[in-house]
C-alpha positions as CSV (number, residue, x, y, z in Angstrom):
1,X,67.2,-45.3,223.2
2,X,70.9,-45.6,222.7
3,X,72.9,-46.8,225.7
4,X,76.6,-46.9,226.1
5,X,76.9,-50.8,225.3
6,X,75.2,-50.3,221.8
7,X,77.9,-48.4,219.3
8,X,75.9,-46.2,216.6
9,X,78.3,-47.1,214.3
10,X,81.7,-49.2,213.6
11,X,84.2,-46.6,215.0
12,X,86.6,-48.1,217.7
13,X,87.7,-45.1,219.6
14,X,86.0,-42.3,221.4
15,X,85.6,-38.7,220.0
16,X,87.8,-37.4,222.8
17,X,90.6,-39.8,221.8
18,X,91.2,-37.8,218.7
19,X,92.2,-34.5,220.6
20,X,95.6,-33.9,222.2
21,X,94.1,-33.0,225.4
22,X,90.9,-35.0,225.6
23,X,89.9,-33.4,229.0
24,X,89.1,-30.2,227.1
25,X,86.7,-32.0,224.6
26,X,83.4,-29.9,224.4
27,X,84.9,-27.0,226.5
28,X,87.0,-24.7,224.2
29,X,87.7,-23.9,220.6
30,X,91.3,-24.1,219.2
31,X,92.2,-27.5,220.1
32,X,94.8,-29.9,218.5
33,X,93.7,-33.0,217.2
34,X,95.8,-36.4,216.8
35,X,95.5,-39.5,215.0
36,X,95.8,-42.1,217.9
37,X,96.8,-45.8,217.1
38,X,93.7,-47.6,215.8
39,X,92.1,-44.3,214.6
40,X,91.1,-43.2,211.2
41,X,91.1,-39.6,209.4
42,X,87.4,-39.6,208.9
43,X,86.6,-40.3,212.6
44,X,89.2,-37.5,213.4
45,X,87.4,-35.2,211.1
46,X,83.9,-36.4,212.8
47,X,85.3,-36.1,216.3
48,X,86.5,-32.5,215.9
49,X,82.9,-31.7,214.2
50,X,81.3,-33.0,217.4
51,X,83.8,-31.1,219.7
52,X,82.9,-27.8,217.9
53,X,79.2,-28.6,218.2
54,X,79.5,-29.5,221.7
55,X,81.4,-26.3,222.5
56,X,78.6,-24.2,220.9
57,X,75.8,-26.3,222.9
58,X,77.8,-25.8,226.2
59,X,77.9,-22.0,225.7
60,X,74.0,-22.0,225.1
61,X,73.3,-24.2,227.9
62,X,75.2,-21.8,230.3
63,X,73.0,-19.1,229.0
64,X,69.7,-20.9,229.7
65,X,69.3,-23.2,232.7
66,X,67.0,-25.9,231.5
67,X,68.3,-26.4,227.8
68,X,69.4,-30.0,228.4
69,X,66.2,-31.0,230.0
70,X,64.1,-29.5,227.4
71,X,66.2,-30.8,224.4
72,X,66.4,-34.4,225.5
73,X,62.8,-34.4,226.3
74,X,62.0,-32.9,222.9
75,X,64.2,-35.3,221.0
76,X,63.5,-38.5,223.1
77,X,67.0,-39.5,224.8
78,X,68.4,-39.5,228.1
79,X,70.3,-36.5,229.7
80,X,73.0,-38.9,230.7
81,X,73.4,-39.9,227.1
82,X,73.5,-36.1,226.1
83,X,75.9,-35.4,228.6
84,X,78.3,-38.4,227.4
85,X,78.2,-37.1,223.8
86,X,79.0,-33.3,224.9
87,X,82.0,-34.6,226.8
88,X,83.2,-37.2,224.0
89,X,82.4,-40.2,225.5
90,X,79.9,-41.1,223.0
91,X,79.4,-40.5,219.2
92,X,76.7,-38.3,218.5
93,X,74.1,-40.2,216.3
94,X,71.8,-38.3,214.0
95,X,69.1,-37.7,216.6
96,X,71.7,-36.2,218.9
97,X,73.4,-34.2,216.3
98,X,70.2,-32.9,215.1
99,X,69.3,-31.9,218.9
100,X,72.7,-30.3,219.4
101,X,72.5,-28.3,216.3
102,X,69.0,-26.8,216.9
103,X,70.4,-25.7,220.4
104,X,73.5,-24.0,218.8
105,X,71.1,-22.4,216.1
106,X,68.4,-21.4,218.9
107,X,65.7,-23.4,217.0
108,X,64.7,-25.5,219.9
């Protein structure tokens, strides 16, 4: 199970670092991205995609109460890690991204 101490890749910054207002990561569309010092354009693009996926997941979770519990149990990672990814404090690895897309596409 991934933990906060083990980065899933070599990215130096957090996904939320690439938004002009990091506090709206995963909360609404129509954000402005920035290229912070130490960042790179590929990570900026990945962060924007993760943000959009997080917005879709958050909208779905508001409609259905136990989405997070059911999704994390099905894909085998913690709810805390799920939350950190949706808030932009962690990068989504392939398993979390697959789980998020399954929620967004209603295929859970």
